[in-house]
Rosetta silent file (secondary structure, phi, psi, omega in degrees, C-alpha in Angstrom):
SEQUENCE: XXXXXXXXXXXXXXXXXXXXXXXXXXXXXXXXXXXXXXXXXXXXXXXXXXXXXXXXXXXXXXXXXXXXXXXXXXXXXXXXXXXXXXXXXXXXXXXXXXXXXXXXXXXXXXXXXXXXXXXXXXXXXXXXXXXXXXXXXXXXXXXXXXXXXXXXXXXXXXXXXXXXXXXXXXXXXXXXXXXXXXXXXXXXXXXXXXXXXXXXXXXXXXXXXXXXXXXXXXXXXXXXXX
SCORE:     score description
SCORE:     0.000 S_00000001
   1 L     0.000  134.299 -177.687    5.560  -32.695  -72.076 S_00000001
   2 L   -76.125  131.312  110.415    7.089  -33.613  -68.598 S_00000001
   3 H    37.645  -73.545  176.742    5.206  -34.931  -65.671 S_00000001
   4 H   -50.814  -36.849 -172.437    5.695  -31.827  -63.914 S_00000001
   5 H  -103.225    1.823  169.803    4.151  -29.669  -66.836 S_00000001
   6 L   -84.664  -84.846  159.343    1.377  -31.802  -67.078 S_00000001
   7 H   -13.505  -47.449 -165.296    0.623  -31.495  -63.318 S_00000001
   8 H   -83.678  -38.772 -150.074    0.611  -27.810  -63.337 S_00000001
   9 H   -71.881  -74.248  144.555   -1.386  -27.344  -66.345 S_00000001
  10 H    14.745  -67.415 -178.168   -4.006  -30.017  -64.967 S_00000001
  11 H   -81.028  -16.371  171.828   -4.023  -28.166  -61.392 S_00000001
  12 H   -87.148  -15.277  176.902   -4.632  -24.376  -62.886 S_00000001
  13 H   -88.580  -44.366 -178.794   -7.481  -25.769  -64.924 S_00000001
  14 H   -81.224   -6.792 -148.697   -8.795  -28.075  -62.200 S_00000001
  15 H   -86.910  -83.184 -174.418   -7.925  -26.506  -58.695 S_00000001
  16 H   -27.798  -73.178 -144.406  -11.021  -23.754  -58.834 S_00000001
  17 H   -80.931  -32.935  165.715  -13.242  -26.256  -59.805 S_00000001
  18 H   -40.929  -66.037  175.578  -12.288  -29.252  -57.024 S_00000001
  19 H   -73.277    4.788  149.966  -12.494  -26.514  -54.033 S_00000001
  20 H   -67.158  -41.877 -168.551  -16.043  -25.759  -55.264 S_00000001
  21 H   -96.176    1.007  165.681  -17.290  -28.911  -55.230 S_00000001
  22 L   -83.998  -32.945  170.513  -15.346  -29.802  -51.515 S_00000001
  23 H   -52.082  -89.489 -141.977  -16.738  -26.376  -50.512 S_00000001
  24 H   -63.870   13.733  175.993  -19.986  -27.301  -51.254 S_00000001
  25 H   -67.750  -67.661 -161.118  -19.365  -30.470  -49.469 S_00000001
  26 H  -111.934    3.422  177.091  -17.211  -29.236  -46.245 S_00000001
  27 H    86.009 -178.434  170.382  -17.361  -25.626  -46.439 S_00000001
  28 H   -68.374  -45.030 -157.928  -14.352  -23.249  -47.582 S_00000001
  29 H   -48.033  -68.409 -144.310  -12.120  -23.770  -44.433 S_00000001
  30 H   -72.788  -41.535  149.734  -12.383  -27.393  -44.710 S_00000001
  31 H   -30.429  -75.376 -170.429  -12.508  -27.676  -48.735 S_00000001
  32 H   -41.297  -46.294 -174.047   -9.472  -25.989  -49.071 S_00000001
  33 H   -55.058  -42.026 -167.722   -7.877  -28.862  -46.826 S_00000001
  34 H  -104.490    0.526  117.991   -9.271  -31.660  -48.931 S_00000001
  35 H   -49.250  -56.839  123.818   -8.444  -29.922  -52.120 S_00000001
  36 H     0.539  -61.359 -179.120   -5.195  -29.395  -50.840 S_00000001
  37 H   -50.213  -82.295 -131.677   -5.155  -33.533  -50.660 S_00000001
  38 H   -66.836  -38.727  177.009   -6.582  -34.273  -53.175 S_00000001
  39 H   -77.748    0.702  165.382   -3.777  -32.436  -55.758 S_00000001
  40 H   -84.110  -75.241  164.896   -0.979  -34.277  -53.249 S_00000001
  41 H   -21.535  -71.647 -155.683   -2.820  -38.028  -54.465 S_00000001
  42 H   -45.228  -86.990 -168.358   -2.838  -36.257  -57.681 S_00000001
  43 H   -53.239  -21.831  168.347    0.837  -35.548  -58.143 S_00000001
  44 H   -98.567   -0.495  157.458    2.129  -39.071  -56.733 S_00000001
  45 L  -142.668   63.543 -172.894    0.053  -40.878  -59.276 S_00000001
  46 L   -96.741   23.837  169.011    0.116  -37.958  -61.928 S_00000001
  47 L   -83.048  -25.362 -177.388    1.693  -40.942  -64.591 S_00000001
  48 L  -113.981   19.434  172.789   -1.891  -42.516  -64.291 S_00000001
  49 L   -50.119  136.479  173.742   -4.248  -39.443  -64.494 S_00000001
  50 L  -100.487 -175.455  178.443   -6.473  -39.783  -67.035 S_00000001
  51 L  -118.266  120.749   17.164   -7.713  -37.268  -69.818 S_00000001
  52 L   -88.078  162.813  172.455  -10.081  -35.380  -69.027 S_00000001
  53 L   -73.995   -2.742 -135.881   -8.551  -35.326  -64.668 S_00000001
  54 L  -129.742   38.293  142.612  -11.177  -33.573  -63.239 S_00000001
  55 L   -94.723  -18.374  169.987  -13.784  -36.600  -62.639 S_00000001
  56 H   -93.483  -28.848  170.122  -11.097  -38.518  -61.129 S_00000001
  57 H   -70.364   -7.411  168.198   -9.922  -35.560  -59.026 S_00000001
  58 H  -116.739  -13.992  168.886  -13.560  -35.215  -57.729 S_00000001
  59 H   -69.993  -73.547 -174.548  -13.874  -39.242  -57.033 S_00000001
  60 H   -16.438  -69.345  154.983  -10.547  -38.687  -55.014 S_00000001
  61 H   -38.193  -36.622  160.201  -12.187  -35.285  -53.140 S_00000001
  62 H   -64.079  -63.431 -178.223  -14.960  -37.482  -52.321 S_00000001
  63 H   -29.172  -61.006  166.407  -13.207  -40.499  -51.311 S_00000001
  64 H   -23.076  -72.507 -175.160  -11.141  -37.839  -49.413 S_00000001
  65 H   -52.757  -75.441  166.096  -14.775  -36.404  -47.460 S_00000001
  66 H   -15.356 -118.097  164.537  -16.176  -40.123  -46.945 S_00000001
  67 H    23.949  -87.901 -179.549  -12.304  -40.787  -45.007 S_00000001
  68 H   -47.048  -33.051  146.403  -13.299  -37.896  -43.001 S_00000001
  69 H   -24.560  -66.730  178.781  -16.668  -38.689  -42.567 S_00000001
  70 H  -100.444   10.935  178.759  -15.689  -41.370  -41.021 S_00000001
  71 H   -93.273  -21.116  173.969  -12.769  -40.465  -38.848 S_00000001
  72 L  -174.729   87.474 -171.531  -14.454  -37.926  -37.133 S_00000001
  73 H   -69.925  -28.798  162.534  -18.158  -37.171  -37.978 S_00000001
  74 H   -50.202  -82.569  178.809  -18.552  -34.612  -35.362 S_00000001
  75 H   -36.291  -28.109 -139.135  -16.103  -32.302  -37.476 S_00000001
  76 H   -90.405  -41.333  171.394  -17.314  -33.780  -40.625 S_00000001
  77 H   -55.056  -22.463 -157.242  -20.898  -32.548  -39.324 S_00000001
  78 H  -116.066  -33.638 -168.733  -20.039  -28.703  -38.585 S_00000001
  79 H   -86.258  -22.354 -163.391  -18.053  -28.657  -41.683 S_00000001
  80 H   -91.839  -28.365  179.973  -21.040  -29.922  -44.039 S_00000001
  81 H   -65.273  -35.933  138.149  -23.217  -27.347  -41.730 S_00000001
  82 H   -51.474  -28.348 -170.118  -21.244  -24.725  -43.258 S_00000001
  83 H   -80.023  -54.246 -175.584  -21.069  -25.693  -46.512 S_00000001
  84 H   -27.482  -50.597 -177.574  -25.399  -25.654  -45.962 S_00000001
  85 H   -97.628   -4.355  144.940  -24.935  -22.123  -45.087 S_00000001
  86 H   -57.383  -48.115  167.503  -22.551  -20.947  -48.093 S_00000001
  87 H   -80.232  -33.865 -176.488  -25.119  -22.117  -50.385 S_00000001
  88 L   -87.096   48.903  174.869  -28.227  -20.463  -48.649 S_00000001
  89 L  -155.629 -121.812 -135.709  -25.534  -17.064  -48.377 S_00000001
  90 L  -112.482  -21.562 -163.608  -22.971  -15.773  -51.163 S_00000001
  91 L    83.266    4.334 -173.861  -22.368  -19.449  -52.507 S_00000001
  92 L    57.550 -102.678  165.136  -19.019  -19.343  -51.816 S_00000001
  93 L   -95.438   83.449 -165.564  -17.228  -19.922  -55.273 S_00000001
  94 L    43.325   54.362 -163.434  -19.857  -18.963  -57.498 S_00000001
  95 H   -87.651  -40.884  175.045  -22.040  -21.044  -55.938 S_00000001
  96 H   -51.584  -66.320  108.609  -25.643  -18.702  -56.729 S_00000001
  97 H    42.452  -88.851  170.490  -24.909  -18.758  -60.216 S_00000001
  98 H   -51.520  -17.348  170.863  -24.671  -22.446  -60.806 S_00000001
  99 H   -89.989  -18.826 -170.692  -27.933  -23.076  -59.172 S_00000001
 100 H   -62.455  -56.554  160.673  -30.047  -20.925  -61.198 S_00000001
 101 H   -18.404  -63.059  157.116  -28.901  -23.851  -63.442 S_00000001
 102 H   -45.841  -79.306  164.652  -30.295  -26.356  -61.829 S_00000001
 103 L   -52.869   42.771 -160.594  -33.468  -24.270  -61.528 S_00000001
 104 L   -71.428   -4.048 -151.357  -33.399  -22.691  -65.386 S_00000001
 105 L  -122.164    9.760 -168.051  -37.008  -22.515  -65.333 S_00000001
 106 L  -125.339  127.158  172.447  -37.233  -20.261  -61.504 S_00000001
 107 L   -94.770  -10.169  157.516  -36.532  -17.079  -61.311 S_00000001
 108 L   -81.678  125.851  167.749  -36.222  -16.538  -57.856 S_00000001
 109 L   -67.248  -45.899 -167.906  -32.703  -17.409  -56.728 S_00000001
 110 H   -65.864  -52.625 -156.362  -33.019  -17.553  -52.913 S_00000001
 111 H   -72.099   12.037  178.676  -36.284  -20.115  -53.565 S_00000001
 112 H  -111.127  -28.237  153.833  -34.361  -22.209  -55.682 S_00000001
 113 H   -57.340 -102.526 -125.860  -31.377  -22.103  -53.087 S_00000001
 114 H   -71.768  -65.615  154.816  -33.874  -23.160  -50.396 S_00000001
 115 H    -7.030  -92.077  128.604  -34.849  -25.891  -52.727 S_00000001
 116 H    11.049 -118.162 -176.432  -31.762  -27.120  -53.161 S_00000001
 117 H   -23.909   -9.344 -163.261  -30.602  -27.161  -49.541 S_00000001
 118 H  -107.716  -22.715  171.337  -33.959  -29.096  -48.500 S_00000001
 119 L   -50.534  137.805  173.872  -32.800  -31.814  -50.519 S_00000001
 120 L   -56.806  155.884  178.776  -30.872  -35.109  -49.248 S_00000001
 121 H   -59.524  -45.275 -157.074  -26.862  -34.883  -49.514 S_00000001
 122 H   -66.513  -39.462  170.329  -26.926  -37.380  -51.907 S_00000001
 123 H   -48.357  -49.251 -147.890  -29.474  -35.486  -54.426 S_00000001
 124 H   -91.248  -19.883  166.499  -28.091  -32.210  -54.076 S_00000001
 125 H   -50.252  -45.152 -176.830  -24.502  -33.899  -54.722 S_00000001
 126 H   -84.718  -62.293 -173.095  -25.275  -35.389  -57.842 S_00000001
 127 H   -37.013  -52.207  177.082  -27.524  -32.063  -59.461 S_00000001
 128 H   -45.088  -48.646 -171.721  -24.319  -30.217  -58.240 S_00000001
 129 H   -79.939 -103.480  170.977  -21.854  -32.411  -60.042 S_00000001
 130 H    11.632  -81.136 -164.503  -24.237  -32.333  -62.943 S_00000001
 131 H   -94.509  -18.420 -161.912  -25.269  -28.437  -63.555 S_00000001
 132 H   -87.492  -38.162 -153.044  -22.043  -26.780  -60.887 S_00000001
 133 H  -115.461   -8.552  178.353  -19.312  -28.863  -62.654 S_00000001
 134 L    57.638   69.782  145.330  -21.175  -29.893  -66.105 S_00000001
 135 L  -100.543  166.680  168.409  -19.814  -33.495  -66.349 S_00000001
 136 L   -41.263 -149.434  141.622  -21.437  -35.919  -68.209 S_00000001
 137 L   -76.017  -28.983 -156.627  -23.589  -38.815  -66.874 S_00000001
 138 H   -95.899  -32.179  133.390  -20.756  -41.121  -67.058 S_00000001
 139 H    13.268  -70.170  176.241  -18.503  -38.627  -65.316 S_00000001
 140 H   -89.621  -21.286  164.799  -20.582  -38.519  -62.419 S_00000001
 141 H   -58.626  -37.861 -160.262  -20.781  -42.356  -62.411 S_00000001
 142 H   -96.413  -12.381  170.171  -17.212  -42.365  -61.854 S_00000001
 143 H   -95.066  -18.521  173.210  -17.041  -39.990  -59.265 S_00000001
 144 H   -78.015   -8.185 -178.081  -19.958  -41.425  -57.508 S_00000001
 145 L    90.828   -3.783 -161.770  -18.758  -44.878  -57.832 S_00000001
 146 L  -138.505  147.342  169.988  -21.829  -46.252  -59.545 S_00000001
 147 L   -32.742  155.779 -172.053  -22.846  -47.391  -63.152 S_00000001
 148 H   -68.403  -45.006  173.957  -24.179  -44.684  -65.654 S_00000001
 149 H   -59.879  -35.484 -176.179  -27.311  -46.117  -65.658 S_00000001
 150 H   -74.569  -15.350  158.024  -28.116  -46.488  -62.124 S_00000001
 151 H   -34.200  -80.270  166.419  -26.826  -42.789  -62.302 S_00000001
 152 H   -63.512   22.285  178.656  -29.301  -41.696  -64.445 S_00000001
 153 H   -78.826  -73.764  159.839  -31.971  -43.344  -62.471 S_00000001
 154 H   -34.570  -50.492 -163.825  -30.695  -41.111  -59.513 S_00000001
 155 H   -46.043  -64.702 -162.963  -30.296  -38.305  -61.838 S_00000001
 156 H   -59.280  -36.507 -172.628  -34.335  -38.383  -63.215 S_00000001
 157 H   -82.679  -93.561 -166.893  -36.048  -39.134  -59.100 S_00000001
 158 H    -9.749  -70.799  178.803  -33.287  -36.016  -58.091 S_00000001
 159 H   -75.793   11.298 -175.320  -34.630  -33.504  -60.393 S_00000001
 160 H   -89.461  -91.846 -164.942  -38.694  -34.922  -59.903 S_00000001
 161 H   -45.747  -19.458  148.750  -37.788  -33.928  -56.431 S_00000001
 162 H   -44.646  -62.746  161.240  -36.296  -30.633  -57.426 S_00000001
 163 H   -54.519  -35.961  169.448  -39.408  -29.674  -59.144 S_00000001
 164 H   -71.688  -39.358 -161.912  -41.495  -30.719  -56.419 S_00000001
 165 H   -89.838    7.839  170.991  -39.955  -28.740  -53.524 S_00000001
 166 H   -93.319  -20.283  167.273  -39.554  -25.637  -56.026 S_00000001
 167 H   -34.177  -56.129  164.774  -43.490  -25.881  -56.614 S_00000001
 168 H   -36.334  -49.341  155.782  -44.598  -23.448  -53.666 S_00000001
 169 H   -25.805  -84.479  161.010  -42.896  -21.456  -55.118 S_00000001
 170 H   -48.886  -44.325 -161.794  -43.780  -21.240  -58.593 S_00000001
 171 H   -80.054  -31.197 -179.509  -47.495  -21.313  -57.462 S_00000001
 172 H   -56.399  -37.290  173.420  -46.656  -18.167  -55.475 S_00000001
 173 H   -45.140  -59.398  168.121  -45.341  -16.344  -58.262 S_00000001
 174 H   -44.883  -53.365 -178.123  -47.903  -17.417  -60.655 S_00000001
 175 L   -41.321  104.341 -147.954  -50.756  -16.222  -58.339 S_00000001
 176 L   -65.217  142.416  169.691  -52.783  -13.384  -59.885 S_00000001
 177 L   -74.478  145.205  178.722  -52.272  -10.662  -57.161 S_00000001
 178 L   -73.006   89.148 -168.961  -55.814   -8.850  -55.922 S_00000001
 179 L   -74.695  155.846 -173.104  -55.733   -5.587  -57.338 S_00000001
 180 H   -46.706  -46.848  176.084  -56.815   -2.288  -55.106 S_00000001
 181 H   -79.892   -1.266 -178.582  -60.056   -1.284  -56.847 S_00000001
 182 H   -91.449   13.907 -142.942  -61.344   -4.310  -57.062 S_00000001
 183 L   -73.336  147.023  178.635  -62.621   -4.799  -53.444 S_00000001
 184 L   -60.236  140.318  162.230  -66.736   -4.160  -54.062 S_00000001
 185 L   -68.923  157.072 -171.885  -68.318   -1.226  -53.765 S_00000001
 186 L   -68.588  117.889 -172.393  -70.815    0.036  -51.467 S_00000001
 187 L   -99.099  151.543  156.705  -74.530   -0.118  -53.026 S_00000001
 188 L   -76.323  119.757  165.414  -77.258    2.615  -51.839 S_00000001
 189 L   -48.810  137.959 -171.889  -80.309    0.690  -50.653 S_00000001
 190 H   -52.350  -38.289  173.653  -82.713    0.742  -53.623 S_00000001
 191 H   -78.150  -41.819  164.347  -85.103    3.363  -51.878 S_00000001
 192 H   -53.230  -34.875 -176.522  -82.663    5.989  -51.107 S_00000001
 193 H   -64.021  -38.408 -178.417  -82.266    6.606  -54.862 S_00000001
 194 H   -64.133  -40.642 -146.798  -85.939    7.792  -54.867 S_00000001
 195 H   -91.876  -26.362 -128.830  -85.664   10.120  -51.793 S_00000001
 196 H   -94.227    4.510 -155.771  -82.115   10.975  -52.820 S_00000001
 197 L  -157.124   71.359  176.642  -82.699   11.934  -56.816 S_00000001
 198 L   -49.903  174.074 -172.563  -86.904   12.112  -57.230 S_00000001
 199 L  -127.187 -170.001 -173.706  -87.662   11.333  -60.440 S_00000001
 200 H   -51.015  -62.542 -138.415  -90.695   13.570  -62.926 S_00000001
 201 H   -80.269  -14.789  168.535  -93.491   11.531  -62.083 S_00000001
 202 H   -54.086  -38.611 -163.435  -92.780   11.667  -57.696 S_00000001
 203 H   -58.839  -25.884 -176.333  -92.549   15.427  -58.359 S_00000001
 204 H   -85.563  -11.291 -172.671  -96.572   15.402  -60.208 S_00000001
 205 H   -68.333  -74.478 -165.884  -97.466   12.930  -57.770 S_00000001
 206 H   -53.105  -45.849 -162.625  -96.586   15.719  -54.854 S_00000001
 207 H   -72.933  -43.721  156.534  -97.969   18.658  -56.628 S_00000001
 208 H     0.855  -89.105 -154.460 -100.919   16.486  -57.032 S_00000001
 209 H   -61.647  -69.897 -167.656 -101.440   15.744  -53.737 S_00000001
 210 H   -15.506  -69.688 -150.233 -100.535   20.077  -52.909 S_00000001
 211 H   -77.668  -14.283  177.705 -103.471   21.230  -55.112 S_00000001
 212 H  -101.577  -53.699 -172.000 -106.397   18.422  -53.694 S_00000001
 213 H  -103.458   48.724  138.360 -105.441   19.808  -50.066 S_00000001
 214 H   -83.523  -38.634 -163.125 -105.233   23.285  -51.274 S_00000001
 215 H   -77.764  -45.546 -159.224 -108.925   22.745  -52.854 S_00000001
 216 H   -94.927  -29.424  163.341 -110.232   21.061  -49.583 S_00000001
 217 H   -80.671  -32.943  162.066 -109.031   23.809  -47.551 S_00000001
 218 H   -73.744  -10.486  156.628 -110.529   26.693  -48.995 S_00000001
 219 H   -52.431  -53.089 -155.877 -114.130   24.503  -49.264 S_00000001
 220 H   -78.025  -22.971  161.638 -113.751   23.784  -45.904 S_00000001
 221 H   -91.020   -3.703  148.565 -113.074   28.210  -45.066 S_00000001
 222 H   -50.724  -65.761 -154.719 -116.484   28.519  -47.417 S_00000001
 223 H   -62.015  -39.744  156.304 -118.582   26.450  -45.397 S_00000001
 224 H     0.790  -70.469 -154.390 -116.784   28.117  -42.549 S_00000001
 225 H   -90.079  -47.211 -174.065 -117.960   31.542  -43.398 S_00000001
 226 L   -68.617    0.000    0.000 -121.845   30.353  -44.522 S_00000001
């Protein structure tokens, strides 16, 4: 295989995934540029590419942002405030999708996108690299620049803080909802049931009472009349 056919195969496998992860750096506009790059580097040292490329083609694509970062941080700022709003929107290049990853255990997408975005660059960079692009640990060491272990150090505090700011969340979900009938009902004061539903013994009580001042009024038209 030639140099040339190597290259190609290498950029149709890798290209898609490289402007994901500059998009979610730098936005699309800005991705594309530093994707763009990053396969120019690529092809003038594609004799020392390694197998698999596409952790050294995302150290490059960093290396690439960082450069840019620091050449002009105003742009670098407007471009990462876009990328901010591609993930809390459509995700750009299947970006909604890949987070639900992150988040396997939330079933709301937008709160686990708002999650996510609430996060430091550096966190949501490494989960991203992690669950967006599935490399390894030692992968992501090499595009981050840092040993595997202090990687997974990062890795384990990243997703404790994942879990924490997806908690609201979760408790809302979880939260038994109040259902409509249950609000209490209205009691009848204890004496209104007598007036409103007599019972036997009020009714002999009353006739009672009828028939002793029936008897005392006719005594009282006797004595009348003597």
């Amino acid at each position: 295989m030639t140099h040339a056919q190597r290259f190609r195969d290498i950029y149709e496998e890798c290209y898609p995934r490289v402007l994901a992860y500059t998009t979610s750096l730098v936005g699309r506009q800005v991705g594309e540029d530093i994707t763009s790059e990053t396969f120019t580097v690529a092809w003038r040292r594609v004799r020392d590419l390694p197998q698999p490329a596409l952790p050294w083609l995302l150290g490059v694509a960093r290396n690439l942002v960082r450069e840019m970062r620091r050449r002009d941080s105003h742009q670098y700022l407007l471009a990462a405030e876009e990328a901010r709003r591609i993930g809390l929107g459509n995700g750009g290049s299947g970006g909604p999708a890949e987070v639900g990853d992150v988040a396997a255990d939330v079933t709301d997408r937008e709160a686990a996108l708002q999650a996510l975005a609430g996060l430091s660059d550096a966190d949501r960079e490494l989960l991203t690299l992690i669950a967006w692009h599935g490399l390894s640990t030692k992968q992501a060491a090499r595009v981050l620049g840092c040993t595997t272990a202090t990687l997974t150090v990062r890795l384990h505090r990243a997703r404790r803080r994942l879990e924490k700011a997806l908690e609201p969340a979760h408790l809302a979900d979880t939260a038994p909802a109040r259902r409509p009938d249950s609000a209490p009902q209205e009691r009848t004061p204890q004496h209104l049931h007598h007036t409103q539903h007599p019972t036997r013994t009020d009714r002999t009580h009353r006739a009672d009472r009828t028939d002793r001042a029936d008897r005392t009024d006719r005594t009282d038209r006797r004595g009348a009349l003597t």
